[in-house]
Tab-separated table of C-alpha atoms in Angstrom:
chain	number	residue	atom	x	y	z
C	177	MET	CA	51.029	191.364	95.680
C	178	SER	CA	52.530	189.449	92.738
C	179	VAL	CA	54.947	189.915	89.848
C	180	LEU	CA	53.550	190.380	86.354
C	181	VAL	CA	55.401	190.192	83.031
C	182	VAL	CA	53.957	191.565	79.805
C	183	GLY	CA	56.264	191.287	76.828
C	184	ILE	CA	56.880	190.832	73.134
C	185	SER	CA	59.917	189.158	71.576
C	186	HIS	CA	61.393	187.490	68.511
C	187	LYS	CA	59.499	184.350	69.509
C	188	THR	CA	56.086	185.985	69.231
C	189	ALA	CA	56.403	188.835	66.729
C	190	PRO	CA	58.012	189.577	63.351
C	191	VAL	CA	60.924	192.006	63.242
C	192	PRO	CA	58.887	194.856	61.653
C	193	LEU	CA	56.579	194.801	64.687
C	194	LEU	CA	59.510	194.534	67.115
C	195	GLU	CA	60.965	197.607	65.444
C	196	ARG	CA	57.820	199.570	66.253
C	197	VAL	CA	57.924	198.723	69.952
C	198	ALA	CA	61.703	199.027	70.319
C	199	LEU	CA	62.795	201.480	72.999
C	200	ASP	CA	65.815	203.712	73.238
C	201	ALA	CA	67.034	204.944	76.640
C	202	ASP	CA	64.539	207.810	76.709
C	203	GLY	CA	61.751	205.479	75.633
C	204	VAL	CA	62.523	203.098	78.492
C	205	GLN	CA	62.410	205.962	80.984
C	206	LYS	CA	59.094	207.220	79.603
C	207	LEU	CA	57.488	203.767	79.659
C	208	ILE	CA	58.687	203.098	83.216
C	209	HIS	CA	57.163	206.322	84.511
C	210	GLU	CA	53.912	205.876	82.590
C	211	ILE	CA	53.439	202.392	84.038
C	212	SER	CA	54.423	203.460	87.549
C	213	GLU	CA	51.542	205.949	87.505
C	214	ASN	CA	49.024	203.107	87.318
C	215	GLU	CA	47.164	202.694	90.608
C	216	HIS	CA	47.610	198.902	90.587
C	217	VAL	CA	51.405	198.961	90.041
C	218	THR	CA	53.825	199.388	92.944
C	219	GLU	CA	57.139	198.564	91.220
C	220	VAL	CA	58.250	198.417	87.587
C	221	ALA	CA	61.312	197.629	85.465
C	222	VAL	CA	61.673	197.367	81.677
C	223	LEU	CA	63.982	194.916	79.909
C	224	SER	CA	64.612	196.232	76.401
C	225	THR	CA	66.977	194.519	73.947
C	226	CYS	CA	67.320	194.214	70.188
C	227	ASN	CA	64.797	191.371	70.145
C	228	ARG	CA	62.519	191.857	73.159
C	229	THR	CA	60.594	194.457	75.126
C	230	GLU	CA	59.386	193.222	78.505
C	231	VAL	CA	57.706	194.986	81.411
C	232	TYR	CA	58.176	193.526	84.905
C	233	ALA	CA	55.803	194.908	87.503
C	234	GLU	CA	54.841	194.236	91.092
C	235	VAL	CA	51.065	194.594	91.032
C	236	GLU	CA	48.139	194.602	93.419
C	237	ARG	CA	45.625	193.623	90.753
C	238	PHE	CA	46.168	191.387	87.734
C	239	HIS	CA	43.556	192.455	85.187
C	240	GLY	CA	43.805	196.201	85.565
C	241	SER	CA	47.596	195.993	85.343
C	242	VAL	CA	47.685	193.743	82.259
C	243	GLU	CA	45.258	195.954	80.404
C	244	ALA	CA	47.143	199.165	81.225
C	245	ILE	CA	50.582	197.785	80.334
C	246	SER	CA	49.310	196.179	77.117
C	247	GLN	CA	47.734	199.490	76.143
C	248	LEU	CA	51.018	201.354	76.624
C	249	ILE	CA	52.948	198.805	74.555
C	250	GLY	CA	50.214	198.942	71.916
C	251	ASP	CA	50.433	202.731	71.809
C	252	ARG	CA	54.140	202.408	71.077
C	253	ALA	CA	53.402	200.064	68.151
C	254	GLY	CA	50.450	202.110	66.905
C	255	LYS	CA	48.137	199.175	67.551
C	256	SER	CA	45.271	198.512	69.918
C	257	PRO	CA	45.737	195.858	72.634
C	258	ASP	CA	43.381	193.573	70.679
C	259	GLU	CA	45.536	193.872	67.548
C	260	LEU	CA	48.687	193.252	69.554
C	261	LEU	CA	47.216	190.434	71.638
C	262	GLU	CA	48.457	187.526	69.519
C	263	HIS	CA	52.033	188.836	69.800
C	264	LEU	CA	52.098	189.591	73.521
C	265	TYR	CA	52.831	187.089	76.267
C	266	VAL	CA	51.859	187.378	79.907
C	267	HIS	CA	53.401	185.595	82.896
C	268	TYR	CA	52.153	185.979	86.434
C	269	ASP	CA	53.536	185.221	89.877
C	270	ASP	CA	55.542	181.946	89.770
C	271	GLY	CA	55.419	181.984	85.960
C	272	ALA	CA	56.898	185.489	85.893
C	273	VAL	CA	59.799	184.416	88.102
C	274	SER	CA	60.427	181.371	85.931
C	275	HIS	CA	60.393	183.470	82.762
C	276	LEU	CA	62.964	185.984	84.036
C	277	PHE	CA	65.260	183.194	85.219
C	278	HIS	CA	65.093	181.560	81.764
C	279	VAL	CA	65.746	184.923	80.087
C	280	ALA	CA	68.761	185.749	82.277
C	281	ALA	CA	70.229	182.301	81.666
C	282	GLY	CA	70.004	182.785	77.899
C	283	LEU	CA	67.398	180.044	77.389
C	284	ASP	CA	64.904	182.446	75.813
C	285	SER	CA	67.412	184.215	73.540
C	286	MET	CA	67.567	184.214	69.773
C	287	VAL	CA	70.946	182.521	70.168
C	288	LEU	CA	70.379	179.896	72.831
C	289	GLY	CA	72.697	180.491	75.774
C	290	GLU	CA	74.016	183.887	74.630
C	291	SER	CA	75.639	185.891	77.384
C	292	GLN	CA	74.810	189.475	76.418
C	293	ILE	CA	71.350	189.206	77.932
C	294	LEU	CA	72.925	189.026	81.386
C	295	GLY	CA	74.321	192.549	81.051
C	296	GLN	CA	71.010	193.772	79.633
C	297	THR	CA	69.155	192.318	82.627
C	298	ARG	CA	71.585	194.082	84.957
C	299	GLU	CA	70.996	197.328	83.058
C	300	ALA	CA	67.215	196.962	83.394
C	301	LEU	CA	67.644	196.656	87.156
C	302	ARG	CA	69.986	199.663	87.316
C	303	VAL	CA	67.646	201.883	85.299
C	304	GLY	CA	64.711	200.920	87.509
C	305	GLN	CA	66.731	201.606	90.639
C	306	ASP	CA	67.828	205.008	89.337
C	307	ALA	CA	64.221	205.846	88.450
C	308	GLU	CA	63.191	204.681	91.945
C	309	THR	CA	60.543	202.379	90.456
C	310	VAL	CA	62.288	199.193	91.600
C	311	GLY	CA	61.562	198.320	95.213
C	312	PRO	CA	62.290	195.315	97.448
C	313	SER	CA	60.302	192.795	95.411
C	314	LEU	CA	61.782	193.411	91.947
C	315	ASN	CA	65.226	194.077	93.394
C	316	VAL	CA	65.330	190.628	95.012
C	317	LEU	CA	63.902	189.013	91.875
C	318	PHE	CA	66.377	190.621	89.468
C	319	GLN	CA	69.343	190.012	91.768
C	320	GLN	CA	68.423	186.340	91.911
C	321	ALA	CA	67.967	186.222	88.133
C	322	LEU	CA	71.481	187.626	87.717
C	323	ARG	CA	72.752	184.901	90.039
C	324	VAL	CA	71.020	182.295	87.856
C	325	GLY	CA	72.643	183.733	84.738
C	326	LYS	CA	76.098	183.828	86.326
C	327	ARG	CA	75.790	180.240	87.557
C	328	SER	CA	74.683	179.102	84.116
C	329	HIS	CA	77.790	180.508	82.466
C	330	ALA	CA	80.176	179.567	85.268
C	331	GLU	CA	79.047	175.969	85.741
C	332	THR	CA	78.414	174.950	82.123
C	333	ASP	CA	80.272	175.587	78.883
C	334	ILE	CA	77.225	177.192	77.289
C	335	ASP	CA	79.435	180.199	76.407
C	336	ARG	CA	81.383	178.010	74.030
C	337	VAL	CA	78.217	176.894	72.303
C	338	ALA	CA	76.598	180.303	71.815
C	339	PRO	CA	78.425	183.289	73.230
C	340	SER	CA	76.327	186.057	71.681
C	341	LEU	CA	74.110	187.275	68.908
C	342	VAL	CA	77.076	189.297	67.631
C	343	SER	CA	79.330	186.254	67.281
C	344	ALA	CA	76.552	184.347	65.520
C	345	ALA	CA	76.129	187.203	63.030
C	346	LEU	CA	79.884	187.499	62.420
C	347	SER	CA	80.077	183.768	61.878
C	348	ARG	CA	77.569	184.110	59.059
C	349	ALA	CA	79.472	187.093	57.684
C	350	SER	CA	82.643	184.975	57.605
C	351	ALA	CA	80.803	182.331	55.617
C	352	HIS	CA	80.339	184.961	52.895
C	353	VAL	CA	83.666	186.852	52.921
C	354	GLY	CA	85.993	184.285	54.464
C	355	ASP	CA	87.797	184.253	57.801
C	356	LEU	CA	87.933	187.636	59.538
C	357	ALA	CA	91.703	187.424	59.789
C	358	GLY	CA	93.127	189.979	57.371
C	359	LYS	CA	89.731	191.455	56.578
C	360	HIS	CA	88.651	195.101	56.823
C	361	VAL	CA	85.775	195.745	59.241
C	362	VAL	CA	83.624	198.855	59.663
C	363	VAL	CA	81.462	199.171	62.771
C	364	VAL	CA	78.670	201.728	63.029
C	365	GLY	CA	77.831	202.497	66.650
C	366	ALA	CA	79.787	202.501	69.915
C	367	GLY	CA	77.445	200.800	72.386
C	368	SER	CA	77.706	197.353	73.958
C	369	MET	CA	77.022	195.399	70.755
C	370	ALA	CA	79.464	197.541	68.799
C	371	SER	CA	82.095	197.035	71.501
C	372	LEU	CA	81.621	193.278	71.338
C	373	THR	CA	81.864	193.375	67.545
C	374	VAL	CA	85.137	195.298	67.684
C	375	ALA	CA	86.531	192.920	70.326
C	376	ILE	CA	85.674	189.815	68.285
C	377	ALA	CA	87.058	191.291	65.060
C	378	SER	CA	90.255	192.348	66.832
C	379	ARG	CA	90.784	188.911	68.370
C	380	ALA	CA	90.142	187.312	64.985
C	381	GLY	CA	93.009	189.324	63.463
C	382	ALA	CA	91.137	191.804	61.302
C	383	ALA	CA	93.495	193.873	59.157
C	384	SER	CA	91.708	197.114	60.051
C	385	ILE	CA	88.748	198.239	62.137
C	386	VAL	CA	86.979	201.539	61.546
C	387	ILE	CA	84.352	202.879	63.956
C	388	ALA	CA	81.732	205.433	62.927
C	389	ASN	CA	79.460	206.895	65.562
C	390	ARG	CA	77.199	209.883	66.030
C	391	THR	CA	79.054	210.808	69.247
C	392	PRO	CA	82.794	211.006	68.396
C	393	GLU	CA	83.962	210.771	72.022
C	394	ARG	CA	82.487	207.289	72.520
C	395	ALA	CA	83.972	206.074	69.240
C	396	VAL	CA	87.399	207.398	70.204
C	397	ARG	CA	87.309	205.643	73.582
C	398	LEU	CA	86.352	202.341	71.962
C	399	ALA	CA	88.923	202.695	69.177
C	400	ALA	CA	91.717	203.364	71.687
C	401	GLN	CA	91.175	199.955	73.268
C	402	TYR	CA	91.655	198.013	70.030
C	403	ASP	CA	93.996	200.091	67.891
C	404	ALA	CA	91.106	201.015	65.596
C	405	ARG	CA	90.468	204.321	63.881
C	406	THR	CA	87.363	206.473	63.798
C	407	ILE	CA	85.490	208.457	61.182
C	408	PRO	CA	82.484	210.789	61.504
C	409	LEU	CA	79.199	209.046	60.862
C	410	THR	CA	78.497	211.562	58.097
C	411	GLU	CA	81.543	210.282	56.187
C	412	LEU	CA	80.499	206.633	56.252
C	413	ALA	CA	79.559	206.533	52.573
C	414	THR	CA	82.515	208.577	51.311
C	415	ALA	CA	85.404	207.376	53.500
C	416	SER	CA	88.237	205.756	51.598
C	417	GLY	CA	89.571	202.274	52.194
C	418	PRO	CA	88.328	198.742	51.529
C	419	VAL	CA	85.601	197.094	53.569
C	420	ASP	CA	84.740	193.403	53.799
C	421	VAL	CA	82.321	193.430	56.734
C	422	LEU	CA	80.103	196.319	57.798
C	423	VAL	CA	78.268	195.951	61.105
C	424	SER	CA	75.668	198.491	62.214
C	425	CYS	CA	74.142	198.481	65.698
C	426	THR	CA	73.004	201.951	66.697
C	427	GLY	CA	69.968	203.139	68.595
C	428	ALA	CA	68.906	205.509	65.841
C	429	ALA	CA	65.330	205.780	64.647
C	430	GLY	CA	65.160	205.169	60.912
C	431	VAL	CA	67.483	203.868	58.202
C	432	LEU	CA	71.085	205.106	58.376
C	433	ILE	CA	72.580	203.073	55.545
C	434	ASP	CA	70.910	202.774	52.141
C	435	ALA	CA	71.844	200.884	48.986
C	436	GLU	CA	73.674	203.891	47.534
C	437	ALA	CA	75.904	204.185	50.604
C	438	ILE	CA	76.810	200.510	50.354
C	439	SER	CA	77.499	200.692	46.613
C	440	SER	CA	79.893	203.575	47.175
C	441	ARG	CA	81.930	201.461	49.633
C	442	ARG	CA	82.324	198.497	47.253
C	443	THR	CA	85.750	197.740	45.835
C	444	GLY	CA	85.434	195.905	42.515
C	445	ASP	CA	83.646	192.588	42.835
C	446	ARG	CA	84.984	192.040	46.378
C	447	PRO	CA	82.267	190.277	48.453
C	448	LEU	CA	80.749	192.356	51.225
C	449	ALA	CA	78.822	191.227	54.298
C	450	VAL	CA	76.507	193.796	55.874
C	451	VAL	CA	75.300	192.971	59.381
C	452	ASP	CA	72.339	194.911	60.794
C	453	LEU	CA	71.857	194.246	64.511
C	454	ALA	CA	69.823	197.364	65.216
C	455	LEU	CA	66.194	197.580	66.173
C	456	PRO	CA	64.709	199.604	64.540
C	457	ARG	CA	66.907	198.528	61.633
C	458	ASP	CA	69.806	200.694	60.473
C	459	VAL	CA	70.163	199.206	56.969
C	460	ASP	CA	67.742	199.477	54.072
C	461	PRO	CA	66.546	195.926	53.194
C	462	ALA	CA	67.150	196.785	49.510
C	463	VAL	CA	70.860	196.317	50.225
C	464	ALA	CA	70.235	192.559	50.054
C	465	GLY	CA	69.617	192.928	46.308
C	466	LEU	CA	73.064	194.349	45.529
C	467	PRO	CA	75.397	191.937	43.681
C	468	GLY	CA	78.069	190.407	45.875
C	469	VAL	CA	76.453	191.716	49.067
C	470	ARG	CA	74.991	189.522	51.785
C	471	LEU	CA	72.698	191.266	54.267
C	472	ILE	CA	72.516	189.618	57.691
C	473	ALA	CA	69.711	191.120	59.763
C	474	LEU	CA	67.808	190.171	62.882
C	475	ASP	CA	64.924	188.589	60.993
C	476	THR	CA	67.227	186.316	58.976
C	477	LEU	CA	69.221	185.491	62.094
C	478	ALA	CA	66.030	184.533	63.883
C	479	ALA	CA	65.030	182.238	61.037
C	480	ASP	CA	68.474	180.605	60.983
C	481	LEU	CA	68.753	180.176	64.732
C	482	GLN	CA	65.259	179.321	65.933
C	483	ASP	CA	65.805	175.601	65.377
C	484	ALA	CA	69.370	175.555	66.704
C	485	PRO	CA	69.825	172.258	68.571
C	486	GLY	CA	70.500	172.166	72.264
C	487	GLY	CA	72.793	169.742	73.999
C	488	ALA	CA	74.313	168.833	77.315
C	489	ASP	CA	75.117	172.500	77.986
C	490	VAL	CA	71.506	173.563	77.534
C	491	ASP	CA	70.299	170.693	79.707
C	492	GLY	CA	72.747	171.750	82.402
C	493	VAL	CA	71.475	175.337	82.298
C	494	ARG	CA	67.884	174.135	82.508
C	495	ASP	CA	68.781	172.105	85.600
C	496	ILE	CA	70.339	175.178	87.226
C	497	VAL	CA	67.275	177.281	86.430
C	498	ALA	CA	64.945	174.626	87.853
C	499	GLU	CA	67.009	174.337	91.038
C	500	GLU	CA	67.208	178.100	91.572
C	501	LEU	CA	63.522	178.558	90.761
C	502	SER	CA	62.474	175.954	93.313
C	503	ALA	CA	64.668	177.516	96.011
C	504	PHE	CA	63.476	181.055	95.249
C	505	LEU	CA	59.775	180.161	95.286
C	506	ALA	CA	60.158	178.187	98.522
C	507	ALA	CA	61.953	181.108	100.190
C	508	ARG	CA	59.344	183.563	98.927
C	509	THR	CA	56.470	181.439	100.219
C	510	MET	CA	58.238	180.962	103.546
C	511	LYS	CA	58.576	184.720	103.785
C	512	SER	CA	54.854	185.079	103.210
C	513	VAL	CA	54.022	183.070	106.361
C	514	THR	CA	56.685	184.698	108.522
C	515	PRO	CA	54.549	187.747	109.446
C	516	THR	CA	51.807	185.454	110.760
C	517	VAL	CA	54.276	183.421	112.829
C	518	VAL	CA	55.866	186.566	114.260
C	519	ALA	CA	52.463	188.057	115.073
C	520	LEU	CA	51.399	184.819	116.793
C	521	ARG	CA	54.508	184.731	118.952
C	522	THR	CA	54.145	188.420	119.761
C	523	MET	CA	50.555	187.844	120.867
C	524	ALA	CA	51.624	184.878	123.015
C	525	THR	CA	54.396	186.917	124.620
C	526	GLY	CA	51.886	189.624	125.437
C	527	VAL	CA	49.442	187.142	127.010
C	528	VAL	CA	52.207	185.556	129.098
C	529	GLN	CA	53.464	188.921	130.308
C	530	SER	CA	49.940	190.062	131.168
C	531	GLU	CA	49.311	186.940	133.260
C	532	LEU	CA	52.663	187.297	134.989
C	533	ASN	CA	51.821	190.890	135.878
C	534	ARG	CA	48.469	189.775	137.256
C	535	LEU	CA	50.147	187.001	139.255
C	536	GLY	CA	52.646	189.480	140.682
C	537	ALA	CA	49.818	191.761	141.779
C	538	ARG	CA	47.859	188.939	143.433
C	539	LEU	CA	50.863	187.283	145.087
C	540	PRO	CA	53.198	190.142	145.993
C	541	ASP	CA	54.922	188.110	148.708
C	542	LEU	CA	56.368	185.475	146.365
C	543	ASP	CA	60.104	185.145	146.848
C	544	ASP	CA	62.352	185.771	143.833
C	545	ALA	CA	63.288	182.128	143.306
C	546	THR	CA	59.661	180.951	143.253
C	547	ARG	CA	58.610	183.845	141.014
C	548	ALA	CA	61.407	183.023	138.540
C	549	GLU	CA	60.415	179.342	138.452
C	550	VAL	CA	56.756	180.210	137.825
C	551	GLU	CA	57.767	182.545	134.987
C	552	ARG	CA	59.921	179.859	133.394
C	553	ALA	CA	57.096	177.340	133.644
C	554	ILE	CA	54.567	179.656	131.998
C	555	HIS	CA	57.009	180.516	129.207
C	556	ARG	CA	57.694	176.805	128.621
C	557	VAL	CA	53.969	176.031	128.375
C	558	ALA	CA	53.436	178.849	125.875
C	559	GLU	CA	56.458	177.769	123.826
C	560	LYS	CA	55.299	174.149	123.684
C	561	LEU	CA	51.795	175.130	122.644
C	562	LEU	CA	53.130	177.345	119.835
C	563	HIS	CA	55.885	175.043	118.647
C	564	GLN	CA	53.872	172.575	116.583
C	565	PRO	CA	51.635	175.119	114.787
C	566	THR	CA	54.602	177.309	113.814
C	567	VAL	CA	56.727	174.363	112.683
C	568	ARG	CA	53.896	172.920	110.611
C	569	VAL	CA	52.985	176.173	108.897
C	570	LYS	CA	56.636	176.625	107.879
C	571	GLU	CA	56.816	173.052	106.574
C	572	LEU	CA	53.634	173.612	104.587
C	573	ALA	CA	55.159	176.755	103.077
C	574	ASN	CA	56.831	174.524	100.471
C	575	HIS	CA	53.493	173.122	99.354
C	576	SER	CA	50.529	174.656	97.601
C	577	GLY	CA	48.089	176.370	99.893
C	578	ALA	CA	50.728	177.652	102.303
C	579	ILE	CA	49.204	181.110	102.374
C	580	SER	CA	45.781	179.673	103.248
C	581	TYR	CA	47.349	177.765	106.141
C	582	ALA	CA	48.856	181.000	107.422
C	583	ALA	CA	45.464	182.687	107.064
C	584	ALA	CA	43.833	179.835	108.999
C	585	LEU	CA	46.422	180.206	111.757
C	586	ALA	CA	45.689	183.916	111.991
C	587	GLU	CA	41.940	183.224	112.101
C	588	LEU	CA	42.172	180.487	114.728
C	589	PHE	CA	44.213	182.647	117.080
C	590	SER	CA	42.259	185.840	116.255
C	591	LEU	CA	45.417	187.672	115.261
C	592	ASP	CA	45.036	191.365	114.554
C	593	PRO	CA	45.503	191.874	110.767
C	594	GLU	CA	47.301	195.136	111.521
C	595	ALA	CA	49.791	193.230	113.676
C	596	VAL	CA	50.500	190.783	110.840
C	597	GLU	CA	50.900	193.583	108.291
C	598	ALA	CA	53.166	195.569	110.597
C	599	VAL	CA	55.809	192.839	110.422
C	600	THR	CA	56.490	193.605	106.758
C	601	ARG	CA	55.581	197.273	106.721
C	602	PRO	CA	58.650	199.432	105.885
C	603	GLU	CA	59.809	201.791	108.578
C	604	THR	CA	59.219	205.486	108.038
C	605	LYS	CA	61.722	208.100	109.028
């Protein structure tokens, strides 16, 4: 079986289309269970962020799985797989592993090297584990991807170059309203992106931070950490007090903030930056036409950041990804030949024991010392005969065709396929 990735992201689709395939928590759960019902899929996890929706699946058959997953993503977007085809990407087997490693390291992000994707990858694994759709294969893959991401941030200073999509957006907001120090910030939402926004604004010395959220309890918990205050989401347009930067990042379906709501929060001709990091979008695009208002949304961020230059940090991350990818693929291929090697040695042990039993029956008068020496000799012969084939097949595991070598070994020694499969078959209680 092999790993398959079917996805859509800011690199392949416009924001309006990404909005249509965006998934909230319930949507992720539904998609996971729908895919897991496919007869060709044995494991599944979904990585859903503000700029990507990706399905990772352990599959027994490539074509049937691709078609089914593409159909489900197309249903979400209201498009047929053919209509969605130009926006989807597919990675298989080694390519799927490479893609996830690049994603976790931040090399495939809208902001090159951003760190938030690491937490989102961890969340995708957790959700799959809780849904019991992640098994040994995807668990090992995602755990290794998290290791790649951690190494990338620990061993390079990529964090300094591009810490997150949130910081990139706030940097553009500051270009419009001035330094965040002494400014008044309103944050709509209380999830991970909202928390990061509040943390950055607090560290920058914002004069005030107001949090509006549909669930008051979450807003209160976040506000308590940063000496912020909260307001009901329904009072967003009517709440008193100045605002210089408004950031919205909820998981709501549909526009929460329209031009009228923004106009009501204006104070004179004071410039206002409105940041929309939600997918689907929270802010009506018409807000961009208001005088003195700059709207910073995912589509404009993508346009600004897609040609962002790399540097030594990015090269260092790429080196880490390449190193980890090579080691992971070698270990995975080695594991694929292990059942054959174990089955071969098990067969040899059985043959040796059978011959020793026959010898004992034919020569019952052998003294213990002689019998022990004969047994050692037979074991040594068997070990020497097996040594070179098993060493060579393991060495060849790091080269293309390793699985065919293992198959040839099984064929030459007439190994029972059931014996080979039993080595990796999970135990049943």
